[in-house]
mmCIF file of C-alpha atoms in Angstrom:
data_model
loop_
_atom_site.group_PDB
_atom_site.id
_atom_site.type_symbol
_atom_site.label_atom_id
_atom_site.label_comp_id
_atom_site.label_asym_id
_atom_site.label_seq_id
_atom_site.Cartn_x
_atom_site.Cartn_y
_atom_site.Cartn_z
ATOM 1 C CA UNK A 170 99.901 89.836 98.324
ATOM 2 C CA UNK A 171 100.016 93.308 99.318
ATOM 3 C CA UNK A 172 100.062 93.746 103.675
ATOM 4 C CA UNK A 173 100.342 97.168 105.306
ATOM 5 C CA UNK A 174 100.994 97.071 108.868
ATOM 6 C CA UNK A 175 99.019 100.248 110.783
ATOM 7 C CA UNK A 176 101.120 102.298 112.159
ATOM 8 C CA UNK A 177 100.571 102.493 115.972
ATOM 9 C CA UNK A 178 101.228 106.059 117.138
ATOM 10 C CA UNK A 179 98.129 107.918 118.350
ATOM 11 C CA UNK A 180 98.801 110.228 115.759
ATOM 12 C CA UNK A 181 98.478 107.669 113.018
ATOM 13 C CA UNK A 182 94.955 106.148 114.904
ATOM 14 C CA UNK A 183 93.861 109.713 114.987
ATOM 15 C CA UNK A 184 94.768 110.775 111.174
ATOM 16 C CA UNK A 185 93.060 107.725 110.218
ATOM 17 C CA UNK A 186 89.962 108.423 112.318
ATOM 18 C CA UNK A 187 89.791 111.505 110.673
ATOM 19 C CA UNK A 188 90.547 110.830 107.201
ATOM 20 C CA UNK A 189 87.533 108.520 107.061
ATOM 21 C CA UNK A 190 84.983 110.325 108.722
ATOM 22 C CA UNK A 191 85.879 113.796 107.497
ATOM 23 C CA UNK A 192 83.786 115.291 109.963
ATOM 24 C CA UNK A 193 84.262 118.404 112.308
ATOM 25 C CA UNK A 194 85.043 117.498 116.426
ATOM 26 C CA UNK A 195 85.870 118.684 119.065
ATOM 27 C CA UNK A 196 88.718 116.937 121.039
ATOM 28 C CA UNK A 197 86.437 115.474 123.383
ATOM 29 C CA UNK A 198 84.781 113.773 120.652
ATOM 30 C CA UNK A 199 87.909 111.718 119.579
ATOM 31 C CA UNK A 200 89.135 111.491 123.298
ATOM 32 C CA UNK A 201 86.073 109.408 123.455
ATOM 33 C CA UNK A 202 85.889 107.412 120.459
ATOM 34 C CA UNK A 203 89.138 106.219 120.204
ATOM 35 C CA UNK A 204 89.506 105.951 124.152
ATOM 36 C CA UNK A 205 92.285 107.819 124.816
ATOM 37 C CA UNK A 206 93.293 110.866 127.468
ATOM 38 C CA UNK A 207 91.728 114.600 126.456
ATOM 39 C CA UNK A 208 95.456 115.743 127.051
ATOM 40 C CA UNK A 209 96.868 112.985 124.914
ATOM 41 C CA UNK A 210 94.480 114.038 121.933
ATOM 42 C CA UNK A 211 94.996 117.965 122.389
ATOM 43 C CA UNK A 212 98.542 116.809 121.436
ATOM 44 C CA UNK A 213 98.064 115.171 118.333
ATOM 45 C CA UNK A 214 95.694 118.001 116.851
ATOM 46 C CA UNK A 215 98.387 120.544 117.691
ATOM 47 C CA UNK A 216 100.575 118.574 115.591
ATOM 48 C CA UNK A 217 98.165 118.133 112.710
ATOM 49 C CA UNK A 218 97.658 121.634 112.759
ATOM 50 C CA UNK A 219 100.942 122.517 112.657
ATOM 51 C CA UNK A 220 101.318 120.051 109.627
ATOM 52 C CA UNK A 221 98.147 121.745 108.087
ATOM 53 C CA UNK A 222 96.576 118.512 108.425
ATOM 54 C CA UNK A 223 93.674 119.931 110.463
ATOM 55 C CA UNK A 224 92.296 123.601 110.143
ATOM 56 C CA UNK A 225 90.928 125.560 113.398
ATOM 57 C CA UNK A 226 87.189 126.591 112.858
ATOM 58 C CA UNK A 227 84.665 128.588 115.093
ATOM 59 C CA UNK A 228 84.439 127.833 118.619
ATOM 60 C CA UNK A 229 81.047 125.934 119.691
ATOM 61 C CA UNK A 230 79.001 126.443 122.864
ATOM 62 C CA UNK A 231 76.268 127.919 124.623
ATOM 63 C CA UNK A 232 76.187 130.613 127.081
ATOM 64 C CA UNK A 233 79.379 132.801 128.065
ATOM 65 C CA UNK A 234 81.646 130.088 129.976
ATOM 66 C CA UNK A 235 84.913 128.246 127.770
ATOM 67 C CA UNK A 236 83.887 127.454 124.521
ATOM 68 C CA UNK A 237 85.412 124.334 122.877
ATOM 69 C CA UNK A 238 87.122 124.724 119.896
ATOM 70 C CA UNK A 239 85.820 123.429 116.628
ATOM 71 C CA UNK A 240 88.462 121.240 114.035
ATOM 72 C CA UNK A 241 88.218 119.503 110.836
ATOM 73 C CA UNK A 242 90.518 117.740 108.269
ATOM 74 C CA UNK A 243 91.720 120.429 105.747
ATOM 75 C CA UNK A 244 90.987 119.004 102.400
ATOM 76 C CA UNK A 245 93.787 119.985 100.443
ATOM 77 C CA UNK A 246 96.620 118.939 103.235
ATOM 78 C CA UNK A 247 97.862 116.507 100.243
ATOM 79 C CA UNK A 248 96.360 115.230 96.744
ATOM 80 C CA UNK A 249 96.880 111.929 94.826
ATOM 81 C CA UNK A 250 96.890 111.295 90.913
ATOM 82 C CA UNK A 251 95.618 107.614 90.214
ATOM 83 C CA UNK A 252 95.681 106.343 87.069
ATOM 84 C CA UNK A 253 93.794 103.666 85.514
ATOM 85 C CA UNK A 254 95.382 101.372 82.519
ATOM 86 C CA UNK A 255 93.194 99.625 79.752
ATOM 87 C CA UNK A 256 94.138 98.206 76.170
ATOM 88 C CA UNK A 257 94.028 102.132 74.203
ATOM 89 C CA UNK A 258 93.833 104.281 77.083
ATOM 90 C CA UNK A 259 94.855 106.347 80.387
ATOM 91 C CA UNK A 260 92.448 107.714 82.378
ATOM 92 C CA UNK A 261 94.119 110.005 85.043
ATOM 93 C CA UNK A 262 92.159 111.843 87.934
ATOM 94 C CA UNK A 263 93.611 113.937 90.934
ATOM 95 C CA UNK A 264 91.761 113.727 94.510
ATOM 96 C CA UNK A 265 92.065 116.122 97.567
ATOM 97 C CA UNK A 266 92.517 114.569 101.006
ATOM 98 C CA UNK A 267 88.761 114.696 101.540
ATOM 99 C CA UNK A 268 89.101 112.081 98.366
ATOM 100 C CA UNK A 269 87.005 113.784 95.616
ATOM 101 C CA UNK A 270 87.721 113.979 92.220
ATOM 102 C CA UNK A 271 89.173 117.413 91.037
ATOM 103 C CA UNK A 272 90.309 116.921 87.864
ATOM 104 C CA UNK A 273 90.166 114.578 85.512
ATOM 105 C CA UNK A 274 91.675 113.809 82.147
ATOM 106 C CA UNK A 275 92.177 110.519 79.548
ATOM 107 C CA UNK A 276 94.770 109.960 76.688
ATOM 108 C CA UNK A 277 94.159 107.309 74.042
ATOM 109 C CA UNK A 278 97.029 105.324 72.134
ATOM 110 C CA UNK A 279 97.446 102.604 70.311
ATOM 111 C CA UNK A 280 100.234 99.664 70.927
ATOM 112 C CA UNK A 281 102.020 99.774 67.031
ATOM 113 C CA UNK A 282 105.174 100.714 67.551
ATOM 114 C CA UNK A 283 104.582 101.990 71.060
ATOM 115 C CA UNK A 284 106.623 102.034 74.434
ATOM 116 C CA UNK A 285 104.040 102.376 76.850
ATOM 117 C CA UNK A 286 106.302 103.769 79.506
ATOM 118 C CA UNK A 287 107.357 106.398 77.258
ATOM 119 C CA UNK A 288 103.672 107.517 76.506
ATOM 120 C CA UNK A 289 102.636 106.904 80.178
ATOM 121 C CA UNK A 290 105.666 109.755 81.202
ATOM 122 C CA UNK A 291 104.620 112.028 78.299
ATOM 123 C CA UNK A 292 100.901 111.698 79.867
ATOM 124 C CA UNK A 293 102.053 112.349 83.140
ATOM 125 C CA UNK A 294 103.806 115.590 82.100
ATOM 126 C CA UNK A 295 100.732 116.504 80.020
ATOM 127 C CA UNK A 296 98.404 116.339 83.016
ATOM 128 C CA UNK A 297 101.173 117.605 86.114
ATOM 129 C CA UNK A 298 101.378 120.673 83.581
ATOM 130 C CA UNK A 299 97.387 121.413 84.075
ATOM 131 C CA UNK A 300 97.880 121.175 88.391
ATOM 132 C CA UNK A 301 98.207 123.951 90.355
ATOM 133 C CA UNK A 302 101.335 125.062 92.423
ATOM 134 C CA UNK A 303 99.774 123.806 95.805
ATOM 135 C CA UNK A 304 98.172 120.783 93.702
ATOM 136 C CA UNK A 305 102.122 120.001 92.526
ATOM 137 C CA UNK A 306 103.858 120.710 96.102
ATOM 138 C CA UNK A 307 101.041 118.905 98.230
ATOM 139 C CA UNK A 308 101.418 115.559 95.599
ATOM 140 C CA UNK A 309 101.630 112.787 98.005
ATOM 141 C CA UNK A 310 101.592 110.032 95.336
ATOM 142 C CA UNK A 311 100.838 108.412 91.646
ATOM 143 C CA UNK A 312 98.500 105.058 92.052
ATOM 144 C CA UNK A 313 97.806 102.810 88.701
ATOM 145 C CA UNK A 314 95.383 100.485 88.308
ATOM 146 C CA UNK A 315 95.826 97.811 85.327
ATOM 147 C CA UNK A 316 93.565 94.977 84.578
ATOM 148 C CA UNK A 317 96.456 92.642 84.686
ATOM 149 C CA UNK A 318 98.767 90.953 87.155
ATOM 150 C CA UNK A 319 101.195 92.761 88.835
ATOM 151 C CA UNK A 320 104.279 90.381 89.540
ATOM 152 C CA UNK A 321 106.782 92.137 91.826
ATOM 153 C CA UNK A 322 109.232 88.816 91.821
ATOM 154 C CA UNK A 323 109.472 88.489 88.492
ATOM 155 C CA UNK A 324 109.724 92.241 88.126
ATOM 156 C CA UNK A 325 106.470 92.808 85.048
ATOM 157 C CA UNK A 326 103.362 94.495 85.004
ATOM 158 C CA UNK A 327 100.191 92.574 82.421
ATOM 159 C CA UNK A 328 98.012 95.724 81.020
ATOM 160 C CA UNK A 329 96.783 93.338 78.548
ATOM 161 C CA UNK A 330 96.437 89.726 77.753
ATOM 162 C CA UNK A 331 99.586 89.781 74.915
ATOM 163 C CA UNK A 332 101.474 93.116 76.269
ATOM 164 C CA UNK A 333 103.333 93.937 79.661
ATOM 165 C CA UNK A 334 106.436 96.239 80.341
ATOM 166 C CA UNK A 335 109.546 95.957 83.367
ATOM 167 C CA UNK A 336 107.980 97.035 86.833
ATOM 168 C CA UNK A 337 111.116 98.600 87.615
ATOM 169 C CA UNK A 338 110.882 100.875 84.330
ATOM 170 C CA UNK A 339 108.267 102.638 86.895
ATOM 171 C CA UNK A 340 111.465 103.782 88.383
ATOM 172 C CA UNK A 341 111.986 106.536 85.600
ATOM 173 C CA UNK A 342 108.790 108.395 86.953
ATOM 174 C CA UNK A 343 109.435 108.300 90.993
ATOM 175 C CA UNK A 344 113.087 109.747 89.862
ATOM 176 C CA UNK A 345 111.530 112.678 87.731
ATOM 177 C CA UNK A 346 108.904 113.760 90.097
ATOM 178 C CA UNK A 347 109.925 112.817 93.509
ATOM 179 C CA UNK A 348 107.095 111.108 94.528
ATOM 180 C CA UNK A 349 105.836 107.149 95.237
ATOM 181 C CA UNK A 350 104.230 105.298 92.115
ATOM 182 C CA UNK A 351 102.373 102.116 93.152
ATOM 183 C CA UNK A 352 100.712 99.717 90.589
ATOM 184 C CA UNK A 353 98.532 97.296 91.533
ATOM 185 C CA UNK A 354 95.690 95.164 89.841
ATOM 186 C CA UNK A 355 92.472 96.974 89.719
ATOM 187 C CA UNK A 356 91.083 94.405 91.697
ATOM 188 C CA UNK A 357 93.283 95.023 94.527
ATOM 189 C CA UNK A 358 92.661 98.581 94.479
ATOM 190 C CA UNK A 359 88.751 98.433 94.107
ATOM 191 C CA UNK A 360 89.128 96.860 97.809
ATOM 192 C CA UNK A 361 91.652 99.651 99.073
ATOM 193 C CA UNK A 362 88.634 102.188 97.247
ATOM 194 C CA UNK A 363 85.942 99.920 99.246
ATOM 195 C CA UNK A 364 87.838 99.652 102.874
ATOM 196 C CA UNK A 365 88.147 103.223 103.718
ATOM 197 C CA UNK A 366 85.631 105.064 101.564
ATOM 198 C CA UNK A 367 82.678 102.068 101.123
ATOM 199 C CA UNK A 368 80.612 99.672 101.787
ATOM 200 C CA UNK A 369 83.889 97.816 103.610
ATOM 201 C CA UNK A 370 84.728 100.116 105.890
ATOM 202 C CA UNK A 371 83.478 98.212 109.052
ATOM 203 C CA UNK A 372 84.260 94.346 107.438
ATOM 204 C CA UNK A 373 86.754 92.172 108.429
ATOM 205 C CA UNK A 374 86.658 90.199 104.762
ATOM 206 C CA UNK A 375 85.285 90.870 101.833
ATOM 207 C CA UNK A 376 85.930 90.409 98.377
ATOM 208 C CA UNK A 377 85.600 93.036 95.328
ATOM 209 C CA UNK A 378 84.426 91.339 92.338
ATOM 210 C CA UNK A 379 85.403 93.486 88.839
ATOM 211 C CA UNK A 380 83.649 93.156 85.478
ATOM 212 C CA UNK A 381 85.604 95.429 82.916
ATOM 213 C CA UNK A 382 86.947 93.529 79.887
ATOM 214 C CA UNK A 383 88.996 91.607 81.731
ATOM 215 C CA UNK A 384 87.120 89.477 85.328
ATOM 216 C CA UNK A 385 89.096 89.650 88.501
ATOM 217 C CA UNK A 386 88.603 89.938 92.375
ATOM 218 C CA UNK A 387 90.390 90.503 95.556
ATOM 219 C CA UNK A 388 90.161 89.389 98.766
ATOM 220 C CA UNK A 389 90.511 92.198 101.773
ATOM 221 C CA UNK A 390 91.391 90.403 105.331
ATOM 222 C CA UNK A 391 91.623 92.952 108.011
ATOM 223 C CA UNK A 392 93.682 91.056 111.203
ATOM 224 C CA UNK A 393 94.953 92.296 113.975
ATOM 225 C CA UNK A 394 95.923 95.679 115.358
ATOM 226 C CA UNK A 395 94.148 97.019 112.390
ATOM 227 C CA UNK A 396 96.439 95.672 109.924
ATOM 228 C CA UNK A 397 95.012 93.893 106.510
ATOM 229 C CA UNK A 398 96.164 92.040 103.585
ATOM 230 C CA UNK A 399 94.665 91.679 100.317
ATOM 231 C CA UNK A 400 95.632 89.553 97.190
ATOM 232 C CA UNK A 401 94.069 89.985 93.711
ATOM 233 C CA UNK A 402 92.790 86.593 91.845
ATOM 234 C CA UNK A 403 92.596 86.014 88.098
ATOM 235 C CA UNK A 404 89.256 84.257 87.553
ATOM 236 C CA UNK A 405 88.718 85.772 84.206
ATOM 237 C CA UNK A 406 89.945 82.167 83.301
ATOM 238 C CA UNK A 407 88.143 80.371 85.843
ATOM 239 C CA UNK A 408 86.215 77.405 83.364
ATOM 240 C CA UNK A 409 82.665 77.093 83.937
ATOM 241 C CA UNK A 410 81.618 74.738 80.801
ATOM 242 C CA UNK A 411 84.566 73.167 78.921
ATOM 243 C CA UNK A 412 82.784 73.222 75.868
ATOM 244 C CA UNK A 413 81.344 76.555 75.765
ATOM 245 C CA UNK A 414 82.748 79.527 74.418
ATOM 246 C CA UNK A 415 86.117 79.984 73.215
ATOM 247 C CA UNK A 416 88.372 82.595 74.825
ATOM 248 C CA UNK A 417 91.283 83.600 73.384
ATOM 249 C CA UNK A 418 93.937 82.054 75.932
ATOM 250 C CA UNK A 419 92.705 78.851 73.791
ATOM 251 C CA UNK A 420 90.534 76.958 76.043
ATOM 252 C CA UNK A 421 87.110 77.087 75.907
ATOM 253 C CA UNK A 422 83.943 78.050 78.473
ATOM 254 C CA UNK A 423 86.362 80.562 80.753
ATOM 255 C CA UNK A 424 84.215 82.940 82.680
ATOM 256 C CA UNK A 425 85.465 85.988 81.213
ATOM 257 C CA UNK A 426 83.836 85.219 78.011
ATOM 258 C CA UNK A 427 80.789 85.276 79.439
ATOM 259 C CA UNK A 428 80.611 87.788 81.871
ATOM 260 C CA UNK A 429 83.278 90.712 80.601
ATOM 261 C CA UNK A 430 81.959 94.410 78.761
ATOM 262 C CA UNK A 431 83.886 92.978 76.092
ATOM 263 C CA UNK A 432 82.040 89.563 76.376
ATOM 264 C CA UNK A 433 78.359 91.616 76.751
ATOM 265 C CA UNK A 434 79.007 93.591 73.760
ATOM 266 C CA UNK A 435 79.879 90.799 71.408
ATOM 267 C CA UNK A 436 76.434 89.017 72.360
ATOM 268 C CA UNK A 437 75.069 91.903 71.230
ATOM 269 C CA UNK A 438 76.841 92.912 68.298
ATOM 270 C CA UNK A 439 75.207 89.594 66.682
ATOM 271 C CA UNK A 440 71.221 91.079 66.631
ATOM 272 C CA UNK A 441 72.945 94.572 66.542
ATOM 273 C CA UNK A 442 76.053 95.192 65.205
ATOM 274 C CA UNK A 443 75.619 99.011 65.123
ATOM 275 C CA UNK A 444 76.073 98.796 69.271
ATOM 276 C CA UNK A 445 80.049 100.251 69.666
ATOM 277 C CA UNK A 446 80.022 100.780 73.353
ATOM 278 C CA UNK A 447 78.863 99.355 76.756
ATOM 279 C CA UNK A 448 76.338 101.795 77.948
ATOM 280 C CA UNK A 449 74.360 101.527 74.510
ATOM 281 C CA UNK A 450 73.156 98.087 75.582
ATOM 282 C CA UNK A 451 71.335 99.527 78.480
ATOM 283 C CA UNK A 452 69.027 101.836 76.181
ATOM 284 C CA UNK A 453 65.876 100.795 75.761
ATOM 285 C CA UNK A 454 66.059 100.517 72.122
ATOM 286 C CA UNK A 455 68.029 97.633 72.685
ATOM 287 C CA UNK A 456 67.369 96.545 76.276
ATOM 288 C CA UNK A 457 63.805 96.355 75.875
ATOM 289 C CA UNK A 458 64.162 93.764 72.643
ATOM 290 C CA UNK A 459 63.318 89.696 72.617
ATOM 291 C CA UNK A 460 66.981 89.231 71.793
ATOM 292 C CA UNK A 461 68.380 92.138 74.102
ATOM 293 C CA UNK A 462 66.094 90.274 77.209
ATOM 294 C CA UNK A 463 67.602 86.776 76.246
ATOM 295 C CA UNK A 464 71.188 87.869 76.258
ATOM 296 C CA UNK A 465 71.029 90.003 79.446
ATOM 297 C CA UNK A 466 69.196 86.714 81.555
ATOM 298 C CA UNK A 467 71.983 84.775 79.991
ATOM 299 C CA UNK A 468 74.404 87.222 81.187
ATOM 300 C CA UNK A 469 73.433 87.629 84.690
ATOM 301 C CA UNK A 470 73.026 83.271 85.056
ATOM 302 C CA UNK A 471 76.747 83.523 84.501
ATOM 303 C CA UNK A 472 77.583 86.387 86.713
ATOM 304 C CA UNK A 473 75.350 84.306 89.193
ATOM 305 C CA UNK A 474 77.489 81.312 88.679
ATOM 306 C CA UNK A 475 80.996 82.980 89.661
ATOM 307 C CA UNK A 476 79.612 84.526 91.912
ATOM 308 C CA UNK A 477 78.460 81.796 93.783
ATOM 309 C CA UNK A 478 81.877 79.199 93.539
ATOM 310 C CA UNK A 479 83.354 82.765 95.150
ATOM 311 C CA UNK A 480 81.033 82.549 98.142
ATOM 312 C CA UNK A 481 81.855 78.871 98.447
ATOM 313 C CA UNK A 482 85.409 79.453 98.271
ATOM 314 C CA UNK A 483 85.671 82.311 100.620
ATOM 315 C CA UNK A 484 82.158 83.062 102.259
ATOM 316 C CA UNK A 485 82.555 86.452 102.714
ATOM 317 C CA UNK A 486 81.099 89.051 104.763
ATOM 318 C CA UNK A 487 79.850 90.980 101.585
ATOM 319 C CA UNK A 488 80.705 90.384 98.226
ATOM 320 C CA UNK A 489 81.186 94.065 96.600
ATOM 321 C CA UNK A 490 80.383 94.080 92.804
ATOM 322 C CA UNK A 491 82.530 96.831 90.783
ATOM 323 C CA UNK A 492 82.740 98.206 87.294
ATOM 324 C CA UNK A 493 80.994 99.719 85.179
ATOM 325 C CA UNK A 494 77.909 97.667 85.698
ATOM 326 C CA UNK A 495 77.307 99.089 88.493
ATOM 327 C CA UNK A 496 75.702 101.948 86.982
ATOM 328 C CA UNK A 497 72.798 99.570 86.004
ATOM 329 C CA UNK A 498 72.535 97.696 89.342
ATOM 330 C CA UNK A 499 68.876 98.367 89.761
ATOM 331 C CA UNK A 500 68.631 96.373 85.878
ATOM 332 C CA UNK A 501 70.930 93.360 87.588
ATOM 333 C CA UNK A 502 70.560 93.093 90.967
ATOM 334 C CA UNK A 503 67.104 91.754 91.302
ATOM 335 C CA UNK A 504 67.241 88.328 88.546
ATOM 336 C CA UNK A 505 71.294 87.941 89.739
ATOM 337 C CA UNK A 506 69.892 87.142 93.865
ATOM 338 C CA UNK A 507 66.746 85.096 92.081
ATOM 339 C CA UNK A 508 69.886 83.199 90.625
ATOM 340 C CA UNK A 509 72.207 83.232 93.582
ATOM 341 C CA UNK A 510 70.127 82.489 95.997
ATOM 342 C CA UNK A 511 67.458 79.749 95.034
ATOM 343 C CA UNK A 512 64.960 78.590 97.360
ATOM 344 C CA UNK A 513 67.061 76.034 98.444
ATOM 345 C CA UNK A 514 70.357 77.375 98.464
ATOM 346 C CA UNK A 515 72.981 76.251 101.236
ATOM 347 C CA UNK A 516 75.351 79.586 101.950
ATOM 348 C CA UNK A 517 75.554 80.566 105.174
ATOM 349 C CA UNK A 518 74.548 84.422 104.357
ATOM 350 C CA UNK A 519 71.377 85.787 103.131
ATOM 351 C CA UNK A 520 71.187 88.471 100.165
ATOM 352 C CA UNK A 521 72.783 90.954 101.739
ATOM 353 C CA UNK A 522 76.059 89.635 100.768
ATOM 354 C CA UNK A 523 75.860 90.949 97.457
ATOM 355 C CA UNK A 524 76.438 94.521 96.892
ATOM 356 C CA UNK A 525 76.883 97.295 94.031
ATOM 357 C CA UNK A 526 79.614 99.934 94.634
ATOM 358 C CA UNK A 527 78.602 103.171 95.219
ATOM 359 C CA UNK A 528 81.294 104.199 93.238
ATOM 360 C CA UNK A 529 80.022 102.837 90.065
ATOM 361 C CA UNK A 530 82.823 102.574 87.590
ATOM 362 C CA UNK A 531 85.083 104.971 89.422
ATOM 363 C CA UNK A 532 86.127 102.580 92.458
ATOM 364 C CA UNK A 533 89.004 101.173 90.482
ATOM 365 C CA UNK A 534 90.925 104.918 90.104
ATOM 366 C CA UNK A 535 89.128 105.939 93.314
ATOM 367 C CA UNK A 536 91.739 103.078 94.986
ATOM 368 C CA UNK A 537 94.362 104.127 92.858
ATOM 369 C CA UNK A 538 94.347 107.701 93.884
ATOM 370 C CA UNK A 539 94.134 106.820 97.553
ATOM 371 C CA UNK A 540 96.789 104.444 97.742
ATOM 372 C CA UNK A 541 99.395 106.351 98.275
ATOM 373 C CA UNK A 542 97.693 108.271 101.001
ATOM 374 C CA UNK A 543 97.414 105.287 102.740
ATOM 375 C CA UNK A 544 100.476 103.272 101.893
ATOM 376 C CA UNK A 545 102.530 106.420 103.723
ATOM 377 C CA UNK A 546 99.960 107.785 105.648
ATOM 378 C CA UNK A 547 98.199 104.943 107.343
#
């Protein structure tokens, strides 16, 4: 379980004010939404400033008496790299403090005769080399998302079902560059994406549910003084008919092979077996077939069935959806509530539970890149 503990210092409640709204103030504005002294705000913004954390713009006001002056967060005060982790591939993008994407970049490999530290350092030089001088000497951080477990006791990382490498061989990259690198399951950082850019920004709990080739979620619990907690779970595993499909960790009717891109591609690889990648399915060449109809209701009657032993488990606030999936929510979305919520269902929220991220497939790095801002920021 990951926990960060908020730091308490108005400067930190301000910064983080800030961060999420990105918006231009005036000091009276945050003197009044955080409930705190004009004074005691005019303070903390001199400081920002002076850390290039906030920039001064025009002074607002009508007529000729004191204007007040105008501020907003200065998008490049820092940047982040995040890195996502899959079975052949980085995918590497570097964010601004207002949190958009600036660059972006992906390296394929295979795992013969591989160390996948080694190619993950070569990356990392191959991509730094591409940054800018302020880009390299405003780095606050490198965040990685992998689809596995990340196991600090026991000191591995799982990027795949049959591969992981030493945690502490992470080491070799913080030395070289001089900066944090956190890895977490994708999961975990879908919610960190979620709780300060998305549709969890105002929650208390909520859990991010991620379809990729591998099924996993996380559970975000915000408690108090603004601290949270939240703890990735593997329920790519999780059986839902013992003798349905077979999935490769030898047991048969596990979730994950019903309800993973890997899992949605095989169904249709068996009517068409010229399909190679995910977003093909959702043509209309293929969508828009008997069989491609069949498999898709079949698909989201599964999704619909994790989905709801999640909301018994943990009835949460919302339940965030995330992956690339999400780019064909309006496809989804309608038959997966028919299915979740039945005419006589018993959960103690209504549709509005269930949500698509915004972020479509980019929440996972999206996390990654902002977890270092707010592992040393927040």
């Amino acid at each position: 379980m990951y926990q960060k503990i908020i730091k308490e210092s108005n400067e930190n409640k301000i910064f983080q004010y800030l961060f999420k709204s990105k918006e231009k103030f005036v000091v009276s504005d945050i003197a009044s939404s955080l409930n705190m002294s004009f004074p005691t705000v005019k303070r903390v913004v001199d400081i920002l400033l002076k850390k290039n954390i906030l920039l001064e713009k025009n002074k607002t006001g009508d007529g000729v008496g004191r204007k007040a002056r105008v501020y907003e967060l200065n998008a490049d005060f820092c940047y982040s790299v995040g890195i996502t982790i899959t079975h052949n591939s980085f995918r590497f993008i570097l964010i601004n403090g207002y949190c958009e994407i600036k660059k972006e970049k992906s390296y394929t490999y295979t795992l013969n005769n591989l160390n996948i530290i080694d190619f993950l350092n070569s990356s990392i030089d191959n991509f730094f080399s591409g940054l800018t001088k302020q880009e390299r000497n405003t780095l606050i951080g490198i965040g990685i998302a992998t689809k596995g477990i990340v196991n600090k006791e026991k000191n591995f990382v799982e990027f795949s079902n049959t591969s992981s490498f030493p945690l502490k061989s992470l080491e070799i990259i913080t030395e070289k560059y001089g900066i944090p690198v956190l890895i977490e399951n994708e999961s975990n950082l879908a919610v960190i994406a979620e709780s300060v850019l998305g549709a969890g920004q105002k929650l208390n709990h909520f859990v991010a549910l991620t379809l990729s080739d591998s099924i996993s979620c996380s559970t975000f619990q915000k408690e108090q003084h603004e601290s949270f907690s939240f703890k990735a779970g593997r329920i790519h595993h999780m059986n839902i008919n013992p003798d349905g499909n077979l999935c490769e960790c030898g047991a048969q009717g596990c979730l994950g092979t019903y309800i993973s891109d890997k899992a949605l591609i095989t169904e249709f690889n068996k009517f068409f077996p010229e399909i190679r990648s995910f977003d093909e399915i959702f043509t209309p060449e293929y969508l828009n077939t008997h069989f491609g109809k069949l498999i898709i209701e079949n698909y989201i009657k599964h999704i619909a069935v994790g989905i709801k032993n999640l909301l018994f488990f943990s009835n949460p606030e919302k339940l965030i959806i995330t992956g690339k999936i999400c780019k064909y929510e309006d496809i989804i979305k309608p038959g997966l509530l028919e299915n979740i919520y039945t005419p006589n269902h018993i959960f103690y929220r209504g549709k509005e539970t269930i949500a698509f991220s915004d972020f479509k497939d980019d929440t996972a790095i999206l996390g990654a890149a902002v977890f270092p801002i707010v592992d040393s920021l927040f």
